[in-house]
Tab-separated table of N, CA and C in Angstrom:
chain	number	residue	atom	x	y	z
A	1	UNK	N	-12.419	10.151	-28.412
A	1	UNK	CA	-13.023	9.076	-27.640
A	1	UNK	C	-11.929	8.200	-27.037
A	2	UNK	N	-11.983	7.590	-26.126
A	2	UNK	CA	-11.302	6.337	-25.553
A	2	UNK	C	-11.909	5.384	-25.321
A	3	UNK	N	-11.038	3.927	-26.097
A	3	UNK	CA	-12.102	2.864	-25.583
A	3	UNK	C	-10.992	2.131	-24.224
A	4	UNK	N	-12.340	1.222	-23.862
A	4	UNK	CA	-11.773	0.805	-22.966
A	4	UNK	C	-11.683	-0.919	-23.059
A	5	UNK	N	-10.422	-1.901	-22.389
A	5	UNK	CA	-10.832	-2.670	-22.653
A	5	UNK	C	-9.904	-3.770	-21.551
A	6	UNK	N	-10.731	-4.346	-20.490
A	6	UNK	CA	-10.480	-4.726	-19.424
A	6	UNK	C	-10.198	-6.560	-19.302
A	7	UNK	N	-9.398	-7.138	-18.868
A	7	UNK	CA	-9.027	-8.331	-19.153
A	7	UNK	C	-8.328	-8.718	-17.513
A	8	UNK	N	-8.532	-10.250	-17.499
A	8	UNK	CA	-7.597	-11.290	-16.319
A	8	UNK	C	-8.027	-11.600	-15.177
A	9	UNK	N	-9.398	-11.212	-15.987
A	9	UNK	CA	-10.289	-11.891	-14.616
A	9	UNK	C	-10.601	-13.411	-14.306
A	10	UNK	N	-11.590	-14.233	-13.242
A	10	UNK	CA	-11.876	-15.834	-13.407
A	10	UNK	C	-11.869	-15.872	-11.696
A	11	UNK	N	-11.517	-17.199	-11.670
A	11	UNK	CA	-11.949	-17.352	-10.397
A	11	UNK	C	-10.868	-18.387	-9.031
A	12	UNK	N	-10.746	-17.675	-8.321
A	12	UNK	CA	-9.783	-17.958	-7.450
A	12	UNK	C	-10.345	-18.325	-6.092
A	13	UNK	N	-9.564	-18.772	-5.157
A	13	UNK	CA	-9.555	-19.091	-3.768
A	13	UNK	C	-8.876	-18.115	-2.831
A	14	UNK	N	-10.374	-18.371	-1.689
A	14	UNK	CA	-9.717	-17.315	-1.006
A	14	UNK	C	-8.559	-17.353	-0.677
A	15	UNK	N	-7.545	-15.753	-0.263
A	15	UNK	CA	-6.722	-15.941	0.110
A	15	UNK	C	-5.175	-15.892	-1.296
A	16	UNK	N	-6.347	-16.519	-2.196
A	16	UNK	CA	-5.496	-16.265	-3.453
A	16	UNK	C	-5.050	-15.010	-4.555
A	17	UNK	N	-4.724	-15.257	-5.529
A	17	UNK	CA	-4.074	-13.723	-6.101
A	17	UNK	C	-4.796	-13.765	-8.079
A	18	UNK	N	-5.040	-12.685	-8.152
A	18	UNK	CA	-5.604	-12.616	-9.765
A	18	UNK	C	-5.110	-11.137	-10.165
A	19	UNK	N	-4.893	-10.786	-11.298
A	19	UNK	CA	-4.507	-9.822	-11.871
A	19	UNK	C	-4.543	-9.565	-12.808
A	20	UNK	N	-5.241	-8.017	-13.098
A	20	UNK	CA	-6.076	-7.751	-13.918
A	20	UNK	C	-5.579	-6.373	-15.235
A	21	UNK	N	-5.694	-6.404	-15.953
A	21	UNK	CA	-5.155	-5.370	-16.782
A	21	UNK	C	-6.582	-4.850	-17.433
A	22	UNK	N	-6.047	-3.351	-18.119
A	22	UNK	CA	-6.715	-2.508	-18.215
A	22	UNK	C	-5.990	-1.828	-19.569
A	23	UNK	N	-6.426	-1.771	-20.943
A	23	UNK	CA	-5.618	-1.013	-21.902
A	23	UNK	C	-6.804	0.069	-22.317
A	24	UNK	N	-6.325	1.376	-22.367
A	24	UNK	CA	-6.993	2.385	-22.618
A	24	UNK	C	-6.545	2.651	-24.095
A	25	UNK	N	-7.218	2.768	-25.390
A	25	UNK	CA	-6.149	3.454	-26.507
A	25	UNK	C	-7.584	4.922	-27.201
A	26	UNK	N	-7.070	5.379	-28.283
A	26	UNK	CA	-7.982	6.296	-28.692
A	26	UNK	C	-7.539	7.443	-28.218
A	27	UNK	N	-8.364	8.563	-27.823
A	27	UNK	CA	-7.110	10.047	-26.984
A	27	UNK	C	-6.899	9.727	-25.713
A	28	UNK	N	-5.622	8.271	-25.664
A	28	UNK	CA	-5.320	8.422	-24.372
A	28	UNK	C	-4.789	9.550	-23.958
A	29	UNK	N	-4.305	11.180	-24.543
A	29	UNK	CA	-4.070	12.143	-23.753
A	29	UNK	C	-4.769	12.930	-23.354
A	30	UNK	N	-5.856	12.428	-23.018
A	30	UNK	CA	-6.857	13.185	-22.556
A	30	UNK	C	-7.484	12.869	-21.164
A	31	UNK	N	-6.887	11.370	-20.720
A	31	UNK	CA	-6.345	11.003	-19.354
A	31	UNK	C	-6.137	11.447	-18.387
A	32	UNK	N	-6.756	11.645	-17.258
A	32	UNK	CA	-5.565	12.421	-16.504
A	32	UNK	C	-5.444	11.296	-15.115
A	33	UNK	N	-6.522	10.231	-15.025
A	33	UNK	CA	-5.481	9.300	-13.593
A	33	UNK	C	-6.891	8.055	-14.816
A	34	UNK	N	-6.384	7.025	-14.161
A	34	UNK	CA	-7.258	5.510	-14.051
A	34	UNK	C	-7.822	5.136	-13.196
A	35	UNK	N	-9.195	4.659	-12.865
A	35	UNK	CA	-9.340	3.954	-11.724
A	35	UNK	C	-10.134	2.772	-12.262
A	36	UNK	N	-10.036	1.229	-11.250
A	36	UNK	CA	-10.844	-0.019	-10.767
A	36	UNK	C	-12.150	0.056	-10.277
A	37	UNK	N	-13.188	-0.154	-10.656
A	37	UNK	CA	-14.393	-0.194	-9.944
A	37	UNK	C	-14.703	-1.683	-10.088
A	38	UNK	N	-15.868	-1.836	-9.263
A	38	UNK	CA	-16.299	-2.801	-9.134
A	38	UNK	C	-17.947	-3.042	-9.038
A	39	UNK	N	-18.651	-3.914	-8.762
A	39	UNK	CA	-20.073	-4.054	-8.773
A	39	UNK	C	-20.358	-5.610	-8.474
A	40	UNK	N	-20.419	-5.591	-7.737
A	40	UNK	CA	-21.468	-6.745	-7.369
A	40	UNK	C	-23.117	-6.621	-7.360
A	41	UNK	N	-23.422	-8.406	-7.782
A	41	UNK	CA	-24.877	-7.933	-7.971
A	41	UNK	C	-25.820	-7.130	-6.576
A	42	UNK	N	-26.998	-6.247	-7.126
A	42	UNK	CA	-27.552	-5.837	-6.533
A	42	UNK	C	-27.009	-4.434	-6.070
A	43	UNK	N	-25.915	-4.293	-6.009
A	43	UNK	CA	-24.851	-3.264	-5.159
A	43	UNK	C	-24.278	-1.985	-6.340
A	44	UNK	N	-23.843	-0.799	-5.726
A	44	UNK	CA	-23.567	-0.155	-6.557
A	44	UNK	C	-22.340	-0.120	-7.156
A	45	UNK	N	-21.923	0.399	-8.274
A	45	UNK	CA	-20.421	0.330	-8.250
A	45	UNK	C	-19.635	0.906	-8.021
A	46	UNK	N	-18.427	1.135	-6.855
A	46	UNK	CA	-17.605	1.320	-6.507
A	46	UNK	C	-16.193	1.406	-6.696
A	47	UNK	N	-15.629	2.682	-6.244
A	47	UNK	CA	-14.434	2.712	-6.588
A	47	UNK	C	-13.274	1.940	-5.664
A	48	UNK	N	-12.448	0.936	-6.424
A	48	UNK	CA	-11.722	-0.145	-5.694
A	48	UNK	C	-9.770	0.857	-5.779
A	49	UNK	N	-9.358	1.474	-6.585
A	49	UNK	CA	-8.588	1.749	-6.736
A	49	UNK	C	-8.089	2.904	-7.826
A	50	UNK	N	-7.280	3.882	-7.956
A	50	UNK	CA	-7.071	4.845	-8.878
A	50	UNK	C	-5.621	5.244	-8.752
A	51	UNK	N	-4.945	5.423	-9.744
A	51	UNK	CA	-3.862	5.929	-9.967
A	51	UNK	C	-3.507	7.446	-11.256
A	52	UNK	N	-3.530	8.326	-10.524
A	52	UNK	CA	-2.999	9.152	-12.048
A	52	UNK	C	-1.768	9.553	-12.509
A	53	UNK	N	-1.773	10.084	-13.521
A	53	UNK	CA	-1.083	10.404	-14.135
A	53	UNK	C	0.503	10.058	-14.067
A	54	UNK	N	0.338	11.171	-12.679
A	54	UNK	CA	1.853	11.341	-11.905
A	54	UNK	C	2.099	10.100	-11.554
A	55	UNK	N	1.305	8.835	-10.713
A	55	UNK	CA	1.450	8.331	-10.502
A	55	UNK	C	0.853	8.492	-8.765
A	56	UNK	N	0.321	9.089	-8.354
A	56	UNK	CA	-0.172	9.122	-7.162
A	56	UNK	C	-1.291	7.718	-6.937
A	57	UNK	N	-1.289	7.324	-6.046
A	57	UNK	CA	-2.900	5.936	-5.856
A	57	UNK	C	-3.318	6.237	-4.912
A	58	UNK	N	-4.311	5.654	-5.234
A	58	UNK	CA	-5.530	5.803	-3.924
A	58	UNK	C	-6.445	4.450	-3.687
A	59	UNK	N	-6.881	4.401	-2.279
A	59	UNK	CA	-7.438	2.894	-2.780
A	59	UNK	C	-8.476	2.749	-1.814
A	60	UNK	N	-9.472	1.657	-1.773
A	60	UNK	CA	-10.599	1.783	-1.335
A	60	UNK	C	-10.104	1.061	-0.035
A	61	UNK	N	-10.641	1.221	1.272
A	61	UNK	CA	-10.308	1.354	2.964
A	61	UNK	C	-10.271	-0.582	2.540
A	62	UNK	N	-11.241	-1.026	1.996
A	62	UNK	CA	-11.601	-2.234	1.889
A	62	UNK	C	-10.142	-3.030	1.526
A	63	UNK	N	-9.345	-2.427	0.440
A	63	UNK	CA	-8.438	-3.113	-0.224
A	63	UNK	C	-7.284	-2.945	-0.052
A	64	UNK	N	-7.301	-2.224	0.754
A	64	UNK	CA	-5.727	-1.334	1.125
A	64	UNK	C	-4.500	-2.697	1.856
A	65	UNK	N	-3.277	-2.911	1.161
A	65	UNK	CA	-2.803	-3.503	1.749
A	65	UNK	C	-3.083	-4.767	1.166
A	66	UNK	N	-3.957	-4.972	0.266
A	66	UNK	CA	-4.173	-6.516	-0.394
A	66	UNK	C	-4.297	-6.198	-2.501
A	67	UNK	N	-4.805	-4.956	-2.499
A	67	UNK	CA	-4.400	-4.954	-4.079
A	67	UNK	C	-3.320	-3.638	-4.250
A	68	UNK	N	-2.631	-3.854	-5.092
A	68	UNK	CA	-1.907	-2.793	-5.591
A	68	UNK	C	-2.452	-2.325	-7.164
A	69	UNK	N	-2.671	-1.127	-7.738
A	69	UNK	CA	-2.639	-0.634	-9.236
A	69	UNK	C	-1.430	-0.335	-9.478
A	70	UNK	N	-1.051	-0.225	-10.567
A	70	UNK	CA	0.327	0.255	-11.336
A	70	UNK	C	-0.150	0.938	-12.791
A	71	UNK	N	0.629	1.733	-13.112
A	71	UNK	CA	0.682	1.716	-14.585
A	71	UNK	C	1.922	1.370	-15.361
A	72	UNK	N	1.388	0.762	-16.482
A	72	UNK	CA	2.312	-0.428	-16.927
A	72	UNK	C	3.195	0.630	-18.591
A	73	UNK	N	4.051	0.883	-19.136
A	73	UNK	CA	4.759	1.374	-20.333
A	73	UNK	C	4.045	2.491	-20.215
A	74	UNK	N	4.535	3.454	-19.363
A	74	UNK	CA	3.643	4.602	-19.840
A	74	UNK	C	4.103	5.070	-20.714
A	75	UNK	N	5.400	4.816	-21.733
A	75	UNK	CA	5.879	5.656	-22.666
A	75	UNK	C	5.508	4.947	-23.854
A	76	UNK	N	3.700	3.687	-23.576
A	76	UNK	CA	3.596	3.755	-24.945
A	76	UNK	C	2.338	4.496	-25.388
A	77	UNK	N	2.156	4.769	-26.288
A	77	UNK	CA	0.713	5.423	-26.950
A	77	UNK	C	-0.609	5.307	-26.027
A	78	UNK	N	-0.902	3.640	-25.914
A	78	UNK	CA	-2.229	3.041	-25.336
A	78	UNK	C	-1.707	3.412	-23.814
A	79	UNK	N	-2.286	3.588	-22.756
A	79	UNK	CA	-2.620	3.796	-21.454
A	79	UNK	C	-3.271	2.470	-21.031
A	80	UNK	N	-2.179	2.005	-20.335
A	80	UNK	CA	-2.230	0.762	-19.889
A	80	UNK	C	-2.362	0.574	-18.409
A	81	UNK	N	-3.012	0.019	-17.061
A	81	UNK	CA	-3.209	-0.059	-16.196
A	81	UNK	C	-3.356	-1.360	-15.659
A	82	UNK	N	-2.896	-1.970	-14.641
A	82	UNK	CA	-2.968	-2.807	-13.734
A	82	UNK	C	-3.579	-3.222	-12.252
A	83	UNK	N	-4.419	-4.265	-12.075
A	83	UNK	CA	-4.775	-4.519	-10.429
A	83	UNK	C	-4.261	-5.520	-9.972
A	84	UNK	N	-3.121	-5.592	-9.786
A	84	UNK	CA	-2.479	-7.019	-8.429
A	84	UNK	C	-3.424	-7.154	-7.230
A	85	UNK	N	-4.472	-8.018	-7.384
A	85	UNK	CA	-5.089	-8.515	-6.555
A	85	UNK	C	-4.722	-9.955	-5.355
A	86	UNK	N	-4.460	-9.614	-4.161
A	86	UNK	CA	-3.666	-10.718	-3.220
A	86	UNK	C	-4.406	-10.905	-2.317
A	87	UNK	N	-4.257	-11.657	-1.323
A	87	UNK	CA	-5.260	-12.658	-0.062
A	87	UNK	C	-6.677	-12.008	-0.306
A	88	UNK	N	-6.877	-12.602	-1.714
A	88	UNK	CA	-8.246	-12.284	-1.960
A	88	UNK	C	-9.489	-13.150	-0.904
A	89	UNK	N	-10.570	-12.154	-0.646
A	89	UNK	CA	-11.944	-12.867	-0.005
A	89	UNK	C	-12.788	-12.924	-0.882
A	90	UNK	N	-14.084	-13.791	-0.492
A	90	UNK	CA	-14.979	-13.955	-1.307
A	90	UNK	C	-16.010	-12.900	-1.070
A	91	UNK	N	-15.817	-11.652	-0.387
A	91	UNK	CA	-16.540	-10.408	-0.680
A	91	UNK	C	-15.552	-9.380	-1.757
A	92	UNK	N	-14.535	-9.813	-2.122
A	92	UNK	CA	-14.406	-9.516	-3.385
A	92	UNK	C	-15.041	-9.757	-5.091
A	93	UNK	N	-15.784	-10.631	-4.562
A	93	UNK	CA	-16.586	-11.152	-6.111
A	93	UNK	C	-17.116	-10.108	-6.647
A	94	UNK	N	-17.186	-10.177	-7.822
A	94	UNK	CA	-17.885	-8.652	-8.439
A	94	UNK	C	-17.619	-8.728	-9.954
A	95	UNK	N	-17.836	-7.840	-10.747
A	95	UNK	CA	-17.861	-7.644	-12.158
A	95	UNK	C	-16.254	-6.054	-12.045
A	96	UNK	N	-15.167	-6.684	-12.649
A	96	UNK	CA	-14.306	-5.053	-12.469
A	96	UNK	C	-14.709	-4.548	-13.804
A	97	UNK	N	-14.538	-3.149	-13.462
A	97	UNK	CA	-14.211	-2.249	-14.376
A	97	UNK	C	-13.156	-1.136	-14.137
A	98	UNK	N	-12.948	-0.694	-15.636
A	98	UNK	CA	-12.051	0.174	-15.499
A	98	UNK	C	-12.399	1.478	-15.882
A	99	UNK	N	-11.894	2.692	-15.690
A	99	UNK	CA	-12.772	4.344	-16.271
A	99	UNK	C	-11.411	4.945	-15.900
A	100	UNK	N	-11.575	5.772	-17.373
A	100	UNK	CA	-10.361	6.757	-16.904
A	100	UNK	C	-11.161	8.211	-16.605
A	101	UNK	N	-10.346	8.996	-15.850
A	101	UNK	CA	-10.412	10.390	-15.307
A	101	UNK	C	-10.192	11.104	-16.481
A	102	UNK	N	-10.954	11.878	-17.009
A	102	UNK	CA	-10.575	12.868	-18.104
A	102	UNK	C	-9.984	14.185	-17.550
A	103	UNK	N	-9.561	15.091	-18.031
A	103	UNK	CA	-9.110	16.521	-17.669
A	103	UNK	C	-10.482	16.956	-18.166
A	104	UNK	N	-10.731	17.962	-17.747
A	104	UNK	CA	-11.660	18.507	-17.215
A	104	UNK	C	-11.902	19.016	-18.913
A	105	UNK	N	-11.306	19.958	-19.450
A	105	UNK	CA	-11.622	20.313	-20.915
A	105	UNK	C	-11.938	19.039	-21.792
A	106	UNK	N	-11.256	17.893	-21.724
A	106	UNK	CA	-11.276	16.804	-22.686
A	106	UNK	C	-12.850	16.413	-22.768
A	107	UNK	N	-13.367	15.968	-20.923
A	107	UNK	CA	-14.308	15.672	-20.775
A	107	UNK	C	-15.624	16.714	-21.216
A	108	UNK	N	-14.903	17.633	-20.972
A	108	UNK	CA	-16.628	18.701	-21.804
A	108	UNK	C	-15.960	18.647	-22.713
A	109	UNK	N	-15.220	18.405	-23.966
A	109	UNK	CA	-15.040	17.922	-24.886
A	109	UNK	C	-15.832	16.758	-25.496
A	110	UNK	N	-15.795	15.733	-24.929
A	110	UNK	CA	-16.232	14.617	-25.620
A	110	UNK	C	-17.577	14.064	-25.152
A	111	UNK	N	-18.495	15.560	-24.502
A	111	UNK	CA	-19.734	15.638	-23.924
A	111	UNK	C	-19.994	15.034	-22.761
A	112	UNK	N	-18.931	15.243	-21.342
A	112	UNK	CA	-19.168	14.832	-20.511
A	112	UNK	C	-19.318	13.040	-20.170
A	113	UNK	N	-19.381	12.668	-20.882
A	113	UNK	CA	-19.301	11.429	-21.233
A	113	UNK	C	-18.263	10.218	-20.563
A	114	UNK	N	-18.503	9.226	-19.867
A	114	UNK	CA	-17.790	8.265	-19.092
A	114	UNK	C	-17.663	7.250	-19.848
A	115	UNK	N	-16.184	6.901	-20.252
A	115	UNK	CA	-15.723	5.574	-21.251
A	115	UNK	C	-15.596	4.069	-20.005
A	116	UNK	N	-16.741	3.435	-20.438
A	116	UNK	CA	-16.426	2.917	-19.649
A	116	UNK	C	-15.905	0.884	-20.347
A	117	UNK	N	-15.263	-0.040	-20.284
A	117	UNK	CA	-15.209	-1.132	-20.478
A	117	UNK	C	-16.242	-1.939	-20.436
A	118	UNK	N	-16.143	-3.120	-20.961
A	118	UNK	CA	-17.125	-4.462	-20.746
A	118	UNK	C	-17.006	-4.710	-19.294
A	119	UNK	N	-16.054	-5.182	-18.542
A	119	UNK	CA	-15.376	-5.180	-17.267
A	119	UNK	C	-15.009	-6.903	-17.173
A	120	UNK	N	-14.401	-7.122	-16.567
A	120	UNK	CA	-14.390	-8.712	-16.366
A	120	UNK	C	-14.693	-9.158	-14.464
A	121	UNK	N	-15.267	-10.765	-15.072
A	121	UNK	CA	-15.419	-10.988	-13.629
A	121	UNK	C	-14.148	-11.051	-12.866
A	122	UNK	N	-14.367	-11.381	-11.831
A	122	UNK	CA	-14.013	-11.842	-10.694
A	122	UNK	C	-14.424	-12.941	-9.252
A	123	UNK	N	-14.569	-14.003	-9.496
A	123	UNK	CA	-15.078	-14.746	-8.657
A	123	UNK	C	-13.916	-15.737	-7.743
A	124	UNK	N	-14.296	-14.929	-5.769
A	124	UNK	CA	-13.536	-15.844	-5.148
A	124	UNK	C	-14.298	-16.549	-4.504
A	125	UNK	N	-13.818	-18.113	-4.157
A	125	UNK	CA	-14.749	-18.887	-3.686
A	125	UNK	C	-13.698	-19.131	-2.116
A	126	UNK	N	-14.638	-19.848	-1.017
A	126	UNK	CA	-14.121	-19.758	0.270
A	126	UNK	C	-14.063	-21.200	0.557
């Protein structure tokens, strides 16, 4: 199993910066990238950002150029992840979460199953 457990959220001005961490522990080798989602009420949740393994990212058309992900000690045990969030808007408000990508065996391993966090807010005001 992996838990998940998402932190550094609150509430900022537009234009402003928040940053968010993400610690994965349990079979973090069973990992294979991280990604940021998000949800605002009413709305579905969406993928804001992903990084794997290697280190490749990807990021949502929306955010490109205003958040960066990282991964943070990858040489420790827990699988640790980051969102540098910058000239934030207030259509960023939302609930984040975090989900890691399993390898494909792990995940029919541990019954298909999506680990997902509590998530923390995020609220920008204008």
């Amino acid at each position: 199993q992996v838990h998940i457990v998402e932190s550094g959220g609150g509430l900022a001005q537009a234009g402003g910066s928040l940053k968010l961490s993400c610690v994965a522990s349990g079979s973090t080798f069973s990992i294979s990238a991280m990604g940021w989602y998000r949800q605002a009420p009413g709305k579905q949740r969406d993928l804001v950002a992903r990084i794997s393994t290697g280190g490749v990212t990807d990021y949502a058309d929306s955010v490109k150029g205003r958040f960066t992900i990282s991964r943070d000690s990858p040489e420790n045990t827990n699988y640790s992840v980051s969102l540098q969030m910058d000239s934030l808007k207030p259509e960023d408000t939302a609930r984040y979460y975090c989900r890691p990508d399993l390898y494909t065996g792990w995940w029919q391993h541990f019954g298909e199953k999506d680990f997902w966090g509590q998530g923390t807010q995020v609220t920008v005001s204008s």
